[in-house]
């Protein structure tokens, strides 16, 4: 009842909005289960004075910023040796840095679909970068609209190939087709990635040209929308950056900043990969489009140069976060705005001899996730709670007092960041899944159990090794313990946990979709040779006989 009355209120000013909220305060107790948490200040970080009194009863605005391919360790606050991210670091100091955040599929479209729907890929069925989300699925911003929120989207949609049409759940829309382009004239790039487009933007159904550097321009449009709103509704804004997707093109002002910096990632030798008993598919992928020896099928590919450009491209994203936060201060909304920053997946730069993503390794599946809300989220937290991209929808819906999704694989972790553990996510493990793509046949179908000291990875449809890693003693995941006699009980238990996670989320079937897009099966004739079969598969009789 409270929310219905709130939506029906017609307001001429923020001041009158607050007065009318008081008039319906009698409904607070009855509506407690659906009210925004903004109505109660978090202990230990309470603002004082008039600003607190004016804003304490307002619903939380929400800004969600998604960065493409941002791996978890590429933050200054995480001890990076040279990358400068002052605005993201400050965001983390002002709120909560989730130190165990993962995506459940490390690939652009599946991850973005999981964020919007709260579902695993086997349920939303967007398992590659070429197919759209089914029209029957509900996006969490639709639930926020029901709660009276005005919603807006800016940037990379990337579900369904070249689709950039306005989508359900968003009142305001600005997007580009496919991967778009960093610069409208394409300068600065060394190669054109699949789904690159130069069609400009779709602004609420109207085609308009791109004029400048994509990260800056998306930020400009987002800030313009924030400042030009004449509505007194709370708002949800989703800023979905193209950056830092390959081919990495920094803003001109940042290009060359890190030309002298060394790659802080150790690329293993072929021999080390053999000694570590890495699967045959991993050793073979080293010489592929997604391998360090033949990256993007470029002769002379350098992970070191690519990593420098990646870090330089992140600088504009960091500046974007600073500009968005400043815009919120300028409209006097800092004390009732939740700011969320996340990577849609990680990225490898020679880790395991690989580049790109898709794998279940930490560099691919683990992402930065930061939440800040002045007076609500206690500042300076490093939260070790296990969370996934499937949890974003439930968490934002709880924080905003919006109706829950009727079907979700995720859980809200809002209680964990505001200090109310009773409503925190209670999971101990998270399912990872990736489904083989004909476009990029280098990575097989994988399922994994993420979240604890031990990581179990099961490959599907291959005559190959599975994987077990002790992340405490082997954080680089280079010593595969899958055939260690001392670990067989653990492997059996984690295999059972994997199937529990699958069956509990109705993951009984592998999604199959028709072929779309180009394929890249090439190997370099002068690089790493084909891997040999695992030694344990050579025997003259069955074990035990």
Coordinates of C-alpha atoms in Angstrom, one line a residue:
X1 CA 0.0 0.0 0.0
X2 CA 2.8 2.4 0.9
X3 CA 4.5 1.9 -2.5
X4 CA 1.2 2.4 -4.3
X5 CA 0.6 5.7 -2.5
X6 CA 4.2 6.7 -3.1
X7 CA 3.8 6.2 -6.9
X8 CA 0.6 8.1 -7.0
X9 CA 2.0 11.2 -5.3
X10 CA 2.4 14.2 -7.8
X11 CA 5.2 16.5 -6.6
X12 CA 6.4 19.9 -7.6
X13 CA 9.6 19.9 -5.6
X14 CA 11.8 17.6 -3.5
X15 CA 10.8 19.5 -0.4
X16 CA 7.1 18.8 -1.0
X17 CA 8.0 15.1 -1.7
X18 CA 9.5 14.8 1.8
X19 CA 6.5 16.4 3.4
X20 CA 4.1 14.0 1.7
X21 CA 6.2 11.1 2.7
X22 CA 5.6 12.0 6.3
X23 CA 1.9 12.0 5.7
X24 CA 2.0 8.4 4.7
X25 CA 4.5 7.3 7.4
X26 CA 1.7 5.4 9.1
X27 CA 2.1 2.7 6.5
X28 CA 5.8 2.1 7.2
X29 CA 5.4 -0.8 9.6
X30 CA 3.1 -2.7 7.3
X31 CA 5.3 -2.0 4.3
X32 CA 8.6 -2.8 6.1
X33 CA 9.4 -5.8 4.0
X34 CA 9.4 -3.9 0.7
X35 CA 10.6 -0.4 1.8
X36 CA 14.1 0.8 0.7
X37 CA 16.7 0.2 3.3
X38 CA 17.5 3.9 2.9
X39 CA 14.9 4.5 5.6
X40 CA 17.4 3.3 8.3
X41 CA 20.9 4.6 8.7
X42 CA 23.7 2.0 9.1
X43 CA 25.2 2.1 12.5
X44 CA 28.7 3.7 12.7
X45 CA 28.4 5.9 9.6
X46 CA 25.6 8.2 10.2
X47 CA 25.5 11.7 8.6
X48 CA 24.6 14.7 10.8
X49 CA 22.6 17.9 10.4
X50 CA 20.0 19.2 7.9
X51 CA 21.3 17.0 5.0
X52 CA 20.6 13.9 6.9
X53 CA 17.1 15.1 8.0
X54 CA 16.3 16.0 4.4
X55 CA 17.4 12.8 2.8
X56 CA 16.9 10.1 5.4
X57 CA 13.5 9.1 4.2
X58 CA 14.1 9.2 0.4
X59 CA 14.4 6.0 -1.6
X60 CA 17.9 5.2 -2.8
X61 CA 18.8 6.2 -6.3
X62 CA 20.9 3.5 -7.9
X63 CA 23.8 3.9 -10.4
X64 CA 25.2 0.7 -11.7
X65 CA 28.4 0.9 -13.8
X66 CA 29.5 -2.1 -15.7
X67 CA 33.1 -2.3 -17.1
X68 CA 33.9 -4.8 -19.9
X69 CA 36.7 -7.3 -19.2
X70 CA 37.9 -5.7 -15.9
X71 CA 39.8 -8.4 -14.0
X72 CA 39.8 -8.3 -10.2
X73 CA 43.4 -7.4 -9.6
X74 CA 43.5 -4.3 -11.9
X75 CA 42.8 -1.8 -9.2
X76 CA 45.3 0.5 -7.4
X77 CA 43.6 -0.4 -4.1
X78 CA 44.4 -4.1 -4.8
X79 CA 48.1 -3.3 -5.0
X80 CA 48.6 -3.1 -8.7
X81 CA 52.2 -2.1 -9.4
X82 CA 51.5 0.8 -11.7
X83 CA 47.8 1.1 -12.7
X84 CA 46.2 4.3 -11.3
X85 CA 42.6 4.1 -10.3
X86 CA 42.1 6.9 -7.8
X87 CA 38.3 7.3 -8.2
X88 CA 37.6 3.5 -8.0
X89 CA 40.0 3.3 -5.0
X90 CA 38.0 6.2 -3.3
X91 CA 34.7 4.5 -4.1
X92 CA 36.0 1.4 -2.3
X93 CA 37.2 3.5 0.7
X94 CA 33.8 5.1 0.8
X95 CA 32.0 1.7 0.8
X96 CA 32.5 -2.0 0.4
X97 CA 34.9 -3.9 -1.8
X98 CA 33.6 -7.4 -2.4
X99 CA 36.8 -9.5 -2.4
X100 CA 35.2 -12.7 -3.6
X101 CA 33.0 -11.6 -6.5
X102 CA 32.7 -13.9 -9.5
X103 CA 30.8 -14.1 -12.7
X104 CA 29.0 -17.4 -13.4
X105 CA 29.9 -17.3 -17.1
X106 CA 33.0 -15.3 -18.2
X107 CA 31.7 -14.0 -21.5
X108 CA 30.1 -10.6 -22.3
X109 CA 26.5 -11.5 -23.3
X110 CA 25.9 -14.4 -20.9
X111 CA 27.3 -12.4 -18.0
X112 CA 25.2 -9.3 -18.9
X113 CA 22.1 -11.5 -19.2
X114 CA 22.8 -13.0 -15.8
X115 CA 23.1 -9.5 -14.2
X116 CA 19.8 -8.4 -15.7
X117 CA 17.8 -11.6 -15.0
X118 CA 19.5 -13.1 -11.9
X119 CA 19.7 -16.4 -13.8
X120 CA 22.4 -18.8 -14.7
X121 CA 23.2 -19.1 -18.4
X122 CA 21.5 -22.5 -18.6
X123 CA 18.3 -20.8 -17.6
X124 CA 18.4 -17.5 -19.5
X125 CA 20.1 -19.4 -22.4
X126 CA 22.2 -16.5 -23.7
X127 CA 25.3 -18.7 -24.1
X128 CA 27.2 -16.7 -26.7
X129 CA 27.6 -13.2 -28.0
X130 CA 25.2 -13.6 -31.0
X131 CA 21.8 -14.5 -29.5
X132 CA 19.3 -12.2 -27.7
X133 CA 17.5 -12.7 -24.4
X134 CA 14.2 -14.4 -24.7
X135 CA 11.3 -12.0 -24.6
X136 CA 9.6 -13.9 -21.8
X137 CA 12.5 -13.1 -19.3
X138 CA 12.1 -10.3 -16.9
X139 CA 14.9 -7.7 -16.4
X140 CA 15.3 -6.4 -12.8
X141 CA 14.8 -2.7 -13.9
X142 CA 11.2 -3.7 -14.8
X143 CA 10.7 -4.4 -11.1
X144 CA 12.2 -1.1 -10.2
X145 CA 9.7 0.7 -12.5
X146 CA 6.9 -1.0 -10.6
X147 CA 8.3 0.6 -7.4
X148 CA 8.2 4.0 -9.0
X149 CA 11.7 4.3 -10.3
X150 CA 12.7 6.2 -13.5
X151 CA 15.2 4.1 -15.4
X152 CA 17.9 4.8 -18.0
X153 CA 20.5 2.7 -19.9
X154 CA 23.7 4.0 -21.5
X155 CA 26.1 2.0 -23.6
X156 CA 26.8 -1.6 -24.6
X157 CA 23.8 -3.8 -24.7
X158 CA 25.4 -6.7 -26.7
X159 CA 22.8 -9.3 -26.6
X160 CA 21.6 -10.4 -30.0
X161 CA 24.5 -9.3 -32.2
X162 CA 23.7 -5.9 -33.7
X163 CA 20.6 -5.2 -31.6
X164 CA 20.6 -1.8 -30.0
X165 CA 16.8 -1.1 -30.0
X166 CA 15.3 0.3 -26.7
X167 CA 14.7 -2.6 -24.3
X168 CA 12.0 -3.3 -21.7
X169 CA 12.7 -1.9 -18.2
X170 CA 14.2 1.4 -19.4
X171 CA 12.5 4.7 -19.7
X172 CA 15.5 6.4 -21.4
X173 CA 17.8 4.6 -23.8
X174 CA 21.2 5.2 -25.5
X175 CA 23.0 2.3 -26.9
X176 CA 25.2 1.1 -29.8
X177 CA 25.2 -2.0 -32.0
X178 CA 27.5 -4.9 -31.2
X179 CA 30.9 -3.8 -29.9
X180 CA 30.6 -0.3 -31.3
X181 CA 33.9 1.5 -31.6
X182 CA 36.2 3.4 -29.3
X183 CA 36.5 6.3 -31.8
X184 CA 34.1 7.1 -34.6
X185 CA 36.9 7.1 -37.1
X186 CA 38.5 3.9 -35.7
X187 CA 41.8 5.5 -34.9
X188 CA 44.2 3.9 -32.4
X189 CA 43.2 0.3 -33.1
X190 CA 45.5 -2.4 -34.4
X191 CA 42.7 -4.8 -35.5
X192 CA 38.9 -4.7 -35.9
X193 CA 37.2 -7.1 -33.6
X194 CA 34.0 -9.1 -34.6
X195 CA 30.8 -7.0 -34.2
X196 CA 32.7 -3.7 -34.4
X197 CA 30.2 -1.1 -35.7
X198 CA 30.3 2.6 -36.7
X199 CA 26.6 3.3 -36.7
X200 CA 26.7 5.7 -33.8
X201 CA 24.0 5.5 -31.1
X202 CA 20.4 4.6 -30.8
X203 CA 18.8 7.4 -28.6
X204 CA 15.3 6.4 -27.7
X205 CA 14.8 4.9 -31.2
X206 CA 16.5 7.7 -33.1
X207 CA 19.9 7.2 -34.8
X208 CA 22.5 9.8 -33.8
X209 CA 26.3 10.0 -34.6
X210 CA 29.1 9.2 -32.2
X211 CA 31.3 12.3 -31.9
X212 CA 34.1 11.4 -29.5
X213 CA 35.9 8.8 -27.4
X214 CA 33.3 6.2 -26.4
X215 CA 33.9 6.2 -22.6
X216 CA 33.8 9.9 -22.3
X217 CA 30.8 10.3 -24.5
X218 CA 28.7 7.7 -22.6
X219 CA 29.6 9.5 -19.4
X220 CA 28.6 12.8 -21.0
X221 CA 25.2 11.4 -21.9
X222 CA 24.7 9.9 -18.5
X223 CA 25.5 13.1 -16.7
X224 CA 23.3 15.1 -19.0
X225 CA 20.4 12.8 -18.2
X226 CA 21.0 13.1 -14.4
X227 CA 21.1 16.8 -14.5
X228 CA 18.2 17.4 -16.9
X229 CA 15.7 15.2 -15.1
X230 CA 12.6 17.1 -14.1
X231 CA 11.1 14.2 -12.2
X232 CA 11.0 13.7 -8.5
X233 CA 11.0 9.9 -8.9
X234 CA 14.0 8.0 -7.6
X235 CA 16.1 6.8 -10.5
X236 CA 18.1 3.8 -11.6
X237 CA 20.9 4.4 -14.2
X238 CA 22.8 1.6 -15.9
X239 CA 26.1 2.8 -17.5
X240 CA 27.5 -0.1 -19.6
X241 CA 30.9 0.7 -20.9
X242 CA 32.5 -0.7 -24.1
X243 CA 35.8 -0.3 -22.4
X244 CA 37.9 -2.2 -21.7
X245 CA 37.0 -4.7 -24.4
X246 CA 39.7 -5.7 -26.9
X247 CA 41.0 -4.3 -29.1
X248 CA 42.1 -1.9 -26.3
X249 CA 42.2 1.7 -27.4
X250 CA 43.0 4.3 -24.7
X251 CA 41.8 7.9 -24.9
X252 CA 44.4 9.9 -26.7
X253 CA 45.3 11.7 -23.5
X254 CA 46.2 8.4 -21.9
X255 CA 48.0 6.6 -24.8
X256 CA 51.6 5.8 -24.0
X257 CA 51.2 6.4 -20.2
X258 CA 52.5 2.9 -19.4
X259 CA 54.9 2.3 -22.3
X260 CA 57.8 1.5 -20.0
X261 CA 55.9 -0.8 -17.6
X262 CA 56.6 -4.5 -17.5
X263 CA 53.9 -7.2 -17.6
X264 CA 53.1 -8.1 -14.0
X265 CA 51.9 -11.5 -15.0
X266 CA 54.1 -14.6 -15.3
X267 CA 53.5 -16.4 -18.6
X268 CA 54.3 -20.1 -18.0
X269 CA 56.5 -22.1 -20.3
X270 CA 55.2 -25.1 -22.2
X271 CA 57.2 -27.3 -19.9
X272 CA 55.7 -25.7 -16.7
X273 CA 52.3 -26.4 -18.1
X274 CA 53.2 -30.0 -18.7
X275 CA 54.7 -30.4 -15.2
X276 CA 51.6 -28.8 -13.7
X277 CA 49.4 -31.4 -15.4
X278 CA 47.2 -28.8 -17.0
X279 CA 44.6 -30.3 -19.3
X280 CA 45.4 -31.0 -22.9
X281 CA 42.9 -28.4 -24.1
X282 CA 44.7 -25.7 -22.1
X283 CA 48.1 -26.6 -23.5
X284 CA 46.6 -26.7 -27.0
X285 CA 44.8 -23.4 -26.6
X286 CA 48.2 -21.7 -26.0
X287 CA 48.6 -21.8 -29.8
X288 CA 45.3 -20.4 -30.8
X289 CA 43.4 -17.1 -31.2
X290 CA 43.0 -17.2 -27.4
X291 CA 46.5 -18.2 -26.6
X292 CA 49.7 -16.3 -25.7
X293 CA 51.5 -17.7 -28.7
X294 CA 49.1 -16.7 -31.4
X295 CA 46.8 -14.1 -29.8
X296 CA 44.0 -13.0 -32.1
X297 CA 45.9 -14.9 -34.9
X298 CA 48.4 -12.1 -35.1
X299 CA 52.0 -13.0 -35.9
X300 CA 54.2 -11.5 -33.3
X301 CA 51.4 -10.9 -30.8
X302 CA 52.7 -9.4 -27.5
X303 CA 50.6 -9.9 -24.3
X304 CA 52.8 -7.2 -22.7
X305 CA 51.9 -4.5 -25.2
X306 CA 48.2 -5.5 -25.1
X307 CA 48.2 -5.3 -21.3
X308 CA 49.7 -1.8 -21.4
X309 CA 46.9 -0.6 -23.7
X310 CA 44.4 -2.4 -21.5
X311 CA 45.5 -0.5 -18.4
X312 CA 45.6 2.8 -20.3
X313 CA 42.0 2.2 -21.5
X314 CA 41.0 1.7 -17.9
X315 CA 42.0 5.2 -17.0
X316 CA 39.1 6.8 -18.7
X317 CA 36.7 4.4 -17.0
X318 CA 38.1 5.4 -13.7
X319 CA 37.7 9.1 -14.6
X320 CA 34.1 8.3 -15.6
X321 CA 33.4 7.0 -12.1
X322 CA 34.8 10.2 -10.6
X323 CA 32.7 12.3 -13.0
X324 CA 29.5 10.4 -12.2
X325 CA 30.0 10.8 -8.5
X326 CA 30.7 14.5 -8.9
X327 CA 27.5 14.9 -10.9
X328 CA 25.6 13.2 -8.0
X329 CA 27.1 15.7 -5.6
X330 CA 26.2 18.6 -7.8
X331 CA 22.5 17.6 -7.7
X332 CA 22.7 17.1 -3.9
X333 CA 21.9 13.4 -4.2
X334 CA 25.0 11.9 -2.5
X335 CA 23.2 11.0 0.6
X336 CA 20.5 9.0 -1.1
X337 CA 22.4 7.3 -3.9
X338 CA 23.8 3.7 -4.1
X339 CA 26.7 3.5 -6.5
X340 CA 27.7 0.0 -7.8
X341 CA 30.7 -0.8 -9.9
X342 CA 31.4 -4.2 -11.5
X343 CA 33.3 -6.0 -14.2
X344 CA 31.3 -8.2 -16.6
X345 CA 34.2 -10.7 -16.5
X346 CA 37.9 -10.9 -16.1
X347 CA 40.6 -11.2 -18.8
X348 CA 43.8 -13.2 -19.2
X349 CA 47.1 -11.8 -20.4
X350 CA 49.3 -15.0 -20.6
X351 CA 47.9 -16.6 -17.3
X352 CA 48.0 -20.3 -18.0
X353 CA 49.5 -19.4 -21.4
X354 CA 46.1 -18.0 -22.4
X355 CA 44.5 -14.7 -23.3
X356 CA 40.9 -13.6 -23.4
X357 CA 38.3 -15.1 -20.9
X358 CA 35.8 -17.9 -20.9
X359 CA 37.8 -20.2 -18.5
X360 CA 37.0 -20.8 -14.8
X361 CA 40.4 -19.5 -13.7
X362 CA 40.6 -16.6 -11.3
X363 CA 41.9 -14.1 -13.9
X364 CA 38.9 -14.9 -16.1
X365 CA 36.0 -15.4 -13.7
X366 CA 36.8 -13.1 -10.7
X367 CA 35.9 -9.5 -11.0
X368 CA 35.9 -6.2 -9.1
X369 CA 32.7 -5.3 -7.3
X370 CA 32.3 -2.2 -5.2
X371 CA 29.2 -0.7 -3.5
X372 CA 29.0 2.7 -1.8
X373 CA 26.1 4.5 -0.3
X374 CA 26.8 7.4 2.1
X375 CA 25.3 6.7 5.5
X376 CA 23.9 3.3 4.5
X377 CA 27.0 1.2 3.7
X378 CA 29.7 1.5 6.4
X379 CA 32.9 2.8 4.7
X380 CA 36.2 1.1 4.3
X381 CA 34.9 -2.5 4.2
X382 CA 36.6 -5.4 2.5
X383 CA 33.8 -8.0 2.4
X384 CA 34.8 -11.6 2.0
X385 CA 31.3 -12.9 1.3
X386 CA 31.0 -15.0 -1.8
X387 CA 28.8 -13.2 -4.4
X388 CA 28.1 -13.7 -8.1
X389 CA 26.8 -11.6 -11.0
X390 CA 23.5 -13.6 -10.6
X391 CA 23.1 -11.8 -7.2
X392 CA 23.2 -8.2 -8.5
X393 CA 19.5 -8.1 -9.4
X394 CA 18.3 -9.4 -6.0
X395 CA 20.6 -7.1 -4.2
X396 CA 19.6 -3.9 -6.0
X397 CA 15.9 -4.8 -5.8
X398 CA 16.2 -5.2 -2.0
X399 CA 18.2 -2.0 -1.6
X400 CA 15.6 0.0 -3.6
X401 CA 12.6 -1.6 -2.0
X402 CA 11.4 -3.0 -5.4
X403 CA 9.5 -6.3 -5.9
X404 CA 11.5 -9.4 -6.1
X405 CA 11.9 -11.3 -9.4
X406 CA 9.5 -14.3 -9.5
X407 CA 12.4 -16.5 -10.7
X408 CA 16.0 -16.0 -9.7
X409 CA 19.1 -18.2 -9.2
X410 CA 20.7 -15.3 -7.2
X411 CA 20.5 -14.1 -3.7
X412 CA 20.6 -10.6 -2.2
X413 CA 23.8 -9.8 -0.3
X414 CA 22.6 -6.4 0.7
X415 CA 22.5 -7.4 4.4
X416 CA 26.1 -8.3 4.2
X417 CA 27.3 -4.8 3.1
X418 CA 25.0 -2.7 5.4
X419 CA 25.9 -4.7 8.4
X420 CA 22.7 -6.7 8.8
X421 CA 24.0 -10.3 8.5
X422 CA 20.6 -11.9 8.9
X423 CA 19.7 -10.9 5.3
X424 CA 23.2 -11.6 3.9
X425 CA 23.7 -14.3 1.3
X426 CA 24.5 -17.6 2.9
X427 CA 26.1 -19.5 0.0
X428 CA 29.3 -21.4 0.4
X429 CA 29.8 -22.2 -3.3
X430 CA 28.9 -20.8 -6.7
X431 CA 28.4 -22.6 -10.0
X432 CA 30.5 -21.6 -13.0
X433 CA 29.5 -22.7 -16.5
X434 CA 30.7 -22.0 -20.0
X435 CA 29.3 -23.7 -23.1
X436 CA 31.5 -24.4 -26.1
X437 CA 31.1 -22.0 -29.0
X438 CA 31.7 -23.0 -32.7
X439 CA 32.9 -19.4 -33.2
X440 CA 35.8 -19.9 -30.7
X441 CA 36.4 -23.7 -30.4
X442 CA 39.4 -23.3 -28.2
X443 CA 37.6 -23.6 -24.9
X444 CA 35.4 -26.6 -24.1
X445 CA 32.2 -26.8 -22.1
X446 CA 33.2 -26.2 -18.5
X447 CA 31.5 -26.5 -15.2
X448 CA 33.2 -25.5 -11.9
X449 CA 32.7 -25.0 -8.2
X450 CA 33.9 -21.6 -7.1
X451 CA 34.2 -19.7 -3.9
X452 CA 36.4 -21.6 -1.4
X453 CA 40.0 -22.6 -0.9
X454 CA 39.6 -25.4 -3.5
X455 CA 38.4 -25.0 -7.0
X456 CA 37.1 -28.0 -9.0
X457 CA 36.7 -27.7 -12.8
X458 CA 35.0 -30.4 -14.9
X459 CA 35.4 -30.4 -18.7
X460 CA 32.5 -31.8 -20.8
X461 CA 32.7 -33.8 -24.0
X462 CA 36.6 -34.2 -24.0
X463 CA 38.9 -37.0 -23.5
X464 CA 41.0 -35.0 -21.0
X465 CA 41.8 -34.2 -17.4
X466 CA 39.5 -32.4 -15.0
X467 CA 41.1 -29.9 -12.6
X468 CA 41.5 -29.3 -8.8
X469 CA 43.5 -26.4 -7.4
X470 CA 44.4 -25.3 -3.9
X471 CA 44.1 -21.5 -4.2
X472 CA 45.7 -21.0 -0.8
X473 CA 49.0 -22.6 -1.7
X474 CA 48.7 -22.3 -5.5
X475 CA 47.0 -18.9 -6.3
X476 CA 48.1 -19.0 -9.9
X477 CA 46.3 -22.4 -10.4
X478 CA 49.3 -24.1 -12.0
X479 CA 49.5 -27.3 -10.1
X480 CA 46.5 -29.6 -11.0
X481 CA 45.9 -32.0 -8.2
X482 CA 43.2 -34.0 -10.0
X483 CA 45.1 -37.3 -9.8
X484 CA 46.6 -36.7 -6.3
X485 CA 45.6 -39.8 -4.2
X486 CA 45.2 -37.6 -1.1
X487 CA 42.6 -35.5 -2.8
X488 CA 40.3 -38.2 -4.2
X489 CA 37.7 -37.8 -1.4
X490 CA 37.6 -34.1 -1.9
X491 CA 37.2 -34.4 -5.6
X492 CA 34.3 -36.8 -5.1
X493 CA 32.6 -34.4 -2.7
X494 CA 33.2 -31.4 -5.0
X495 CA 31.8 -33.3 -8.0
X496 CA 28.7 -34.0 -5.9
X497 CA 28.5 -30.3 -5.0
X498 CA 28.8 -29.4 -8.7
X499 CA 25.8 -31.6 -9.6
X500 CA 23.8 -30.3 -6.6
X501 CA 24.3 -26.7 -7.9
X502 CA 23.3 -27.7 -11.4
X503 CA 20.2 -29.7 -10.3
X504 CA 19.1 -27.2 -7.7
X505 CA 19.0 -24.5 -10.5
X506 CA 17.4 -26.9 -13.1
X507 CA 20.6 -27.1 -15.1
X508 CA 19.8 -30.5 -16.5
X509 CA 20.3 -29.6 -20.2
X510 CA 23.0 -27.9 -22.3
X511 CA 21.5 -25.0 -24.2
X512 CA 21.9 -25.4 -28.0
X513 CA 21.6 -22.5 -30.4
X514 CA 22.0 -22.3 -34.2
X515 CA 25.4 -21.3 -35.6
X516 CA 25.9 -17.5 -36.0
X517 CA 28.9 -15.4 -36.6
X518 CA 32.5 -16.2 -37.9
X519 CA 34.7 -19.0 -36.6
X520 CA 38.4 -18.8 -35.6
X521 CA 40.0 -22.3 -35.5
X522 CA 43.5 -21.3 -36.5
X523 CA 46.9 -22.4 -35.1
X524 CA 50.3 -21.1 -35.8
X525 CA 52.6 -23.6 -37.6
X526 CA 55.7 -22.3 -35.8
X527 CA 54.4 -22.1 -32.2
X528 CA 53.6 -24.6 -29.5
X529 CA 53.0 -28.1 -30.9
X530 CA 49.9 -30.2 -30.2
X531 CA 49.8 -31.4 -26.6
X532 CA 50.2 -35.1 -25.8
X533 CA 47.5 -37.2 -24.1
X534 CA 47.7 -37.3 -20.3
X535 CA 50.2 -39.9 -19.2
X536 CA 47.7 -41.5 -16.8
X537 CA 45.6 -42.5 -19.9
X538 CA 48.3 -44.9 -21.1
X539 CA 47.9 -48.4 -19.6
X540 CA 47.7 -52.0 -20.8
X541 CA 45.0 -53.1 -18.4
X542 CA 42.2 -51.5 -16.4
X543 CA 43.2 -50.2 -13.0
X544 CA 42.9 -52.8 -10.3
X545 CA 43.1 -55.7 -12.7

